[in-house]
XYZ file of C-alpha atoms in Angstrom:
416
model
C 14.939 14.895 7.282
C 14.441 15.407 10.992
C 18.411 15.616 11.316
C 18.528 18.077 8.306
C 16.324 20.655 9.938
C 19.343 21.137 12.498
C 22.171 20.035 10.366
C 21.610 22.370 7.195
C 21.067 25.674 9.319
C 24.119 24.769 11.265
C 26.078 24.438 8.350
C 25.104 28.093 7.122
C 22.850 26.734 4.408
C 19.221 27.023 3.650
C 16.826 23.879 3.962
C 14.479 23.280 1.053
C 12.188 20.349 1.312
C 10.249 18.748 -1.657
C 6.765 16.999 -1.598
C 7.493 13.183 -1.839
C 4.527 12.871 -4.213
C 6.314 15.178 -6.808
C 7.363 13.602 -10.134
C 10.783 13.905 -11.586
C 9.707 16.745 -13.974
C 8.391 18.989 -11.040
C 11.506 18.019 -8.741
C 13.925 19.282 -11.676
C 11.851 22.630 -11.671
C 12.277 23.028 -8.188
C 15.983 22.120 -8.176
C 16.705 24.561 -10.917
C 14.623 27.344 -9.341
C 16.072 26.981 -5.889
C 19.736 26.624 -7.052
C 20.317 23.622 -4.689
C 23.968 22.510 -4.277
C 23.152 19.176 -2.377
C 20.261 16.848 -3.171
C 19.426 14.462 -0.288
C 17.294 11.466 -1.576
C 15.917 8.581 0.445
C 16.750 5.145 -1.295
C 13.188 4.459 -2.004
C 12.791 7.553 -4.064
C 16.189 7.421 -5.725
C 14.792 6.415 -9.035
C 12.794 9.605 -9.028
C 15.703 11.688 -7.811
C 17.943 10.471 -10.448
C 15.410 10.994 -13.215
C 15.033 14.734 -11.779
C 18.604 15.235 -12.210
C 18.474 13.953 -15.691
C 15.524 16.398 -16.573
C 17.471 19.102 -14.969
C 20.549 18.401 -16.958
C 18.533 18.275 -20.346
C 16.678 21.781 -19.458
C 19.487 23.766 -18.482
C 22.970 24.650 -19.567
C 24.310 24.190 -16.017
C 27.822 22.974 -15.898
C 27.358 21.196 -12.565
C 24.376 19.325 -10.994
C 23.570 19.013 -7.345
C 25.595 16.554 -5.294
C 23.343 13.481 -4.724
C 23.422 12.058 -1.106
C 21.571 9.040 -0.542
C 19.722 8.106 2.733
C 18.825 4.432 3.406
C 16.761 3.241 6.559
C 18.631 -0.085 6.545
C 22.044 0.978 5.538
C 22.032 -0.901 2.435
C 23.766 0.278 -0.766
C 21.892 2.209 -3.157
C 23.152 0.105 -6.135
C 23.933 3.312 -8.122
C 27.338 5.010 -8.780
C 28.013 8.675 -8.446
C 26.045 8.854 -5.261
C 27.342 9.720 -1.913
C 25.938 7.766 1.176
C 24.710 9.898 3.858
C 25.575 7.411 6.752
C 29.069 7.092 5.363
C 29.464 10.875 5.224
C 28.264 11.205 8.768
C 30.564 8.392 9.998
C 33.808 9.951 8.342
C 32.988 13.500 9.540
C 35.050 15.048 12.233
C 33.210 15.138 15.667
C 34.303 18.762 16.342
C 33.110 21.472 13.970
C 32.129 25.069 13.826
C 28.476 26.071 13.516
C 27.966 28.672 10.994
C 25.670 31.095 12.839
C 23.514 33.440 10.827
C 24.933 36.991 10.389
C 21.375 38.374 10.932
C 18.302 37.091 12.396
C 16.512 37.856 9.199
C 18.829 35.619 7.098
C 16.945 32.645 5.564
C 16.608 29.228 7.107
C 14.133 27.562 4.869
C 12.656 27.693 1.383
C 9.472 25.845 1.079
C 7.334 25.628 -2.268
C 3.558 26.226 -2.572
C 1.344 26.466 -5.458
C -0.282 29.468 -6.732
C -3.221 30.574 -8.974
C -0.945 30.085 -12.062
C 0.188 26.637 -10.735
C 3.702 27.894 -11.043
C 5.704 26.969 -7.782
C 6.450 29.727 -5.631
C 9.488 29.450 -3.113
C 8.457 30.884 0.343
C 11.590 32.180 2.250
C 11.366 32.037 5.899
C 14.053 33.764 8.153
C 15.602 32.362 11.316
C 13.621 34.799 13.264
C 10.291 33.661 11.970
C 11.201 30.199 12.465
C 12.241 30.578 16.021
C 9.266 32.619 16.959
C 6.707 30.559 15.176
C 8.218 27.421 16.632
C 7.787 28.830 20.308
C 4.183 29.982 19.464
C 3.394 26.586 18.177
C 4.663 24.912 21.366
C 2.608 27.263 23.530
C -0.664 27.136 21.308
C -0.332 23.175 21.200
C 0.366 22.845 24.851
C 3.403 20.850 24.215
C 4.938 19.854 27.627
C 8.410 18.731 28.421
C 9.469 15.246 27.707
C 6.898 14.607 25.332
C 6.414 11.624 22.850
C 5.426 13.027 19.371
C 4.001 10.647 16.656
C 4.722 11.876 13.113
C 1.951 11.785 10.557
C 2.570 15.435 9.398
C 4.881 15.250 6.546
C 8.154 17.199 7.430
C 8.344 18.717 3.984
C 4.849 20.387 4.587
C 5.708 23.843 6.307
C 8.752 22.337 8.052
C 6.290 19.754 9.737
C 4.411 22.812 11.475
C 7.715 23.694 13.035
C 7.694 20.624 15.105
C 11.172 19.213 14.223
C 12.453 22.029 16.344
C 9.497 22.423 18.875
C 9.854 18.661 20.076
C 13.538 19.055 20.359
C 13.036 22.301 22.242
C 10.876 20.428 24.889
C 13.055 17.465 25.029
C 10.637 15.092 23.291
C 10.870 11.689 21.739
C 10.021 11.525 18.113
C 8.025 8.409 16.541
C 8.617 8.384 12.726
C 6.202 6.471 10.628
C 6.906 5.603 6.896
C 3.313 4.744 6.264
C 0.367 4.746 8.839
C -3.193 3.339 9.014
C -5.454 3.683 12.064
C -4.057 0.189 13.405
C -0.551 1.598 13.059
C -1.515 4.864 15.022
C -3.142 3.043 17.764
C -0.420 0.557 18.062
C 2.165 3.260 18.190
C 0.508 5.173 20.741
C -0.029 2.096 23.202
C 3.557 0.765 22.383
C 5.398 4.242 22.810
C 3.177 6.183 25.140
C 2.490 8.747 22.613
C 1.220 12.105 24.171
C 1.001 14.264 21.168
C 0.370 14.077 17.417
C -0.530 16.220 14.431
C -2.482 15.431 11.279
C -4.947 16.716 8.580
C -8.606 16.083 9.237
C -8.289 13.133 6.994
C -6.259 11.574 9.675
C -8.691 12.072 12.330
C -11.390 10.558 10.218
C -9.291 7.457 9.816
C -8.941 7.274 13.674
C -12.742 7.940 14.356
C -13.887 5.251 11.647
C -11.095 2.660 12.682
C -12.492 -0.757 13.022
C -13.103 -2.144 16.569
C -10.192 -4.684 15.922
C -7.593 -1.937 15.091
C -8.469 0.131 18.161
C -6.544 0.285 21.390
C -7.412 1.710 24.806
C -5.154 4.815 25.014
C -2.613 5.030 27.855
C -3.644 8.713 28.400
C -5.062 11.666 26.616
C -3.433 12.432 23.268
C -3.282 15.868 21.943
C -3.797 16.323 18.372
C -3.044 19.427 16.397
C -5.258 19.503 13.101
C -5.206 21.739 10.101
C -5.016 21.865 6.409
C -8.864 22.002 6.081
C -11.746 22.759 8.310
C -12.305 19.431 10.527
C -15.928 17.912 10.739
C -17.487 18.626 14.197
C -18.674 15.050 13.903
C -15.223 13.668 13.642
C -13.935 15.897 16.329
C -16.556 14.529 18.657
C -15.869 10.818 17.707
C -12.058 11.174 18.247
C -12.689 13.071 21.557
C -14.720 10.080 22.724
C -11.746 7.718 21.800
C -9.397 9.961 24.022
C -7.818 12.285 21.633
C -7.970 15.975 22.567
C -7.931 17.931 19.131
C -6.904 21.667 18.577
C -7.824 23.180 15.179
C -5.311 25.381 13.774
C -5.214 27.295 10.604
C -2.338 28.470 8.587
C -0.434 28.374 5.261
C 2.989 28.039 3.867
C 3.554 31.691 3.951
C 2.863 31.752 7.902
C 5.148 28.661 8.324
C 2.035 26.669 9.239
C -0.141 27.234 12.309
C -1.138 31.089 12.539
C -4.431 30.906 14.367
C -5.632 28.360 17.162
C -9.091 27.604 18.489
C -8.237 28.268 21.965
C -10.314 26.295 24.564
C -12.308 28.484 26.778
C -12.816 27.161 30.358
C -16.687 27.927 30.301
C -17.021 25.487 27.295
C -16.228 22.615 29.716
C -20.029 22.640 30.761
C -21.618 22.459 27.198
C -22.920 19.473 25.596
C -20.394 17.428 23.578
C -21.797 18.164 20.239
C -21.559 21.975 20.878
C -18.050 21.525 22.233
C -17.158 19.832 18.959
C -18.658 22.737 16.813
C -16.781 25.283 18.716
C -13.610 23.252 18.294
C -14.188 23.318 14.406
C -13.881 27.105 14.176
C -10.783 28.955 13.238
C -9.964 30.788 16.482
C -7.497 33.586 17.007
C -3.846 34.323 15.923
C -1.320 32.820 18.182
C 1.268 34.715 20.315
C 3.829 35.301 17.662
C 1.344 36.729 15.042
C 0.710 40.556 15.402
C -2.665 40.731 13.822
C -5.210 38.784 11.892
C -8.245 40.440 10.320
C -11.047 39.751 7.664
C -11.167 42.712 5.332
C -12.619 43.668 2.019
C -9.432 43.977 0.333
C -10.866 46.484 -2.344
C -11.382 49.023 0.648
C -9.208 47.507 3.188
C -12.173 47.835 5.646
C -12.909 45.126 8.077
C -16.183 43.274 7.145
C -18.982 42.957 9.750
C -18.853 40.197 12.056
C -22.239 39.027 11.086
C -21.697 35.332 9.756
C -22.586 36.492 6.332
C -20.410 39.072 4.911
C -17.469 37.642 2.986
C -13.932 39.020 3.342
C -10.394 37.944 2.949
C -8.299 36.542 5.755
C -5.170 38.597 6.061
C -2.099 38.568 8.442
C 0.195 41.260 9.596
C 3.560 40.411 11.489
C 7.126 40.298 11.198
C 7.125 36.543 11.673
C 5.476 35.780 8.305
C 7.397 35.006 5.087
C 10.367 37.304 4.003
C 8.941 36.904 0.602
C 8.795 34.544 -2.660
C 12.171 33.675 -3.966
C 13.032 35.387 -7.209
C 9.600 36.849 -7.447
C 9.278 40.416 -6.539
C 6.149 40.869 -8.112
C 4.327 38.162 -6.409
C 5.816 39.355 -3.107
C 4.407 42.687 -3.519
C 1.005 41.674 -4.551
C 0.730 39.153 -1.741
C 2.235 41.817 1.073
C 0.265 44.743 -0.425
C -0.277 47.259 2.289
C 1.818 45.574 4.875
C -0.721 42.629 5.240
C -0.074 38.961 4.085
C -2.823 38.224 1.752
C -3.964 34.731 2.103
C -6.523 34.396 -0.786
C -8.838 32.637 1.778
C -12.365 34.065 1.584
C -15.543 32.243 2.751
C -13.671 29.458 0.541
C -10.027 29.407 -0.911
C -9.925 32.122 -3.518
C -7.171 30.485 -5.212
C -7.327 27.442 -7.694
C -6.368 25.075 -5.025
C -8.047 21.842 -3.750
C -7.020 21.009 -0.251
C -6.978 17.265 0.063
C -5.700 15.363 3.238
C -4.032 18.525 4.163
C -1.950 18.897 0.937
C -2.615 21.449 -1.925
C -3.671 20.206 -5.273
C -3.591 22.630 -8.239
C -6.895 22.424 -10.245
C -5.127 24.050 -13.210
C -2.431 21.298 -13.182
C -5.113 18.677 -13.203
C -6.925 20.397 -15.941
C -3.800 20.558 -18.020
C -3.318 16.797 -17.613
C -6.959 16.079 -18.751
C -6.684 18.393 -21.589
C -3.837 16.401 -22.974
C -6.096 13.519 -23.476
C -6.620 13.233 -27.310
C -10.379 12.692 -26.662
C -10.997 15.886 -24.468
C -12.146 19.171 -25.755
C -12.829 21.131 -22.387
C -12.188 20.181 -18.740
C -12.847 21.981 -15.418
C -11.839 20.707 -12.115
C -13.350 21.923 -8.853
C -13.070 20.755 -5.374
C -15.570 18.253 -4.111
C -16.416 17.667 -0.319
C -15.077 14.342 0.693
C -15.641 12.946 4.250
C -12.283 11.274 4.387
C -10.009 13.567 2.480
C -11.769 16.857 3.209
C -11.887 17.796 -0.389
C -11.042 15.508 -3.646
C -10.842 16.779 -7.247
C -13.947 16.621 -9.425
C -13.447 16.959 -13.101
C -16.199 18.188 -15.624
C -14.978 16.899 -19.149
C -16.339 17.467 -22.640
C -15.273 15.236 -25.258
C -14.466 16.206 -28.860
C -17.067 15.590 -31.550
C -17.094 11.887 -32.466
C -14.659 10.911 -29.524
C -15.434 8.029 -27.288
C -13.593 7.975 -23.861
C -15.001 6.546 -20.432
C -14.596 7.876 -17.046
C -12.227 5.052 -16.308
C -10.086 5.582 -19.261
C -9.563 9.300 -18.293
C -8.798 8.548 -14.818
C -6.379 6.001 -15.819
C -4.798 8.490 -18.313
C -4.201 10.924 -15.551
C -2.507 8.317 -13.321
C-alpha cells in the first residue's frame, strides 16, 4: 500500500483505501460506490476480496468488474485464476514512463470512507493541494527530521496513514512496516532498527506502558510518538514518557485528512511536575500551520462559546485544505460544510453515533442492527464504554422478546 500512495497518483488515478476489517458485503458496497477500476488485494485477504467481487456482481448489473491484482509478501502464487500478480506486473512494466500530472491542484488524489450517523459510508474526497499541504503540516507539527526511521503501527488505510507515506518519503526516511504488532514487537523493532518516530492510537501507548518487563528494551534514543483517534490518558502519557517515548497528541478526522490540531509543547512546561506535564499533553491543542482556523461554536447561532471549561460547543474547522466534499453526496457535503466551516460533530463528546475504539470508528447503529437480527432480541441500544486499553468499547443494552432465552455469551457469539 505504501507504493500505491505514489504509483496511483502518478498514473493520474485516485487512490481509495479500504479498512482491512471490512467484510465482503461492505467492501462490495464501497467498490460499487467508488466505481473502482482496479482492486489491489493482499494474498491473505484474497478470499474476502473475491467474495466482495461476487457480491458486487450479484448486486449490480455492471458489465465488468474491477481488475483484481494480488499482492503477496513471499511472492507465492495466489492459487486463483483470473488474478493479475502485482510483482509480475511491476517486473514486466517499462522502466521509462510518463507521469500523468494533475491538471489542477484541486484534482482529487484520494477517496477515503468514513461512517456517518446513518452508518452509510461516505466517500471523503481529498485534493492534491490538500494532501500536499497537510503532509507538510504534519511533518512540521510532528517534528519529523530528515533521515528518520518510522515504525508503522497506524494503518495506511486510515486517513492515508495520517499523511505519513508521503511525509516520511519527503524527509528521506526509512519505513519499518509491521503486519501485526505487540509491545514486544514494538520494543524489538525500535532496538533493532533504531526507530526515531512512530504513531498510534492511545491503545498502542497503553500496550507499551503495560508491557511486561521481559518484553521491554532500553531505547537507543528518544522515540517521538504521534497519537490520536481518542483522547489519551494522562496516566498512560506519563508512563510512556518514563520509558523514553515523547508523545504528541493530535486531533483530526477523515474530513481533515487526519491530524488538524496539535498540542504544541511550551518551553515553560519543562519545569512542571511530570503529572502536570502529562495532563497538558492530553489536551487537544491548536490548529496546525495549514489549517486556517478552528473554533468551538454554538452551531445554532454560530457564536463562539465561552472559554470556561463548562459550555459545550461543536468543534469546527475552516480552511481550503479540508476535504473537497463527499463523493456523490451533495446534500451531506452542504450540511457538513454549512457556513463555510467543516462541522465535525464533536462536542464535549462525539455527537455522531460513532464509537472510537483503538483509533478506529465503529458504528453503533451497525452493531445494533446485527444484534436486532438475533431471533431472541426485541430491543437493543449500543453506546460507548470507557476502556483503559481501547479508549472506548461498545456496550450493548439488550431486551429479549417475551419467552425468549438467550445468554450474553450467545449474543456475543452471534455478533461475531
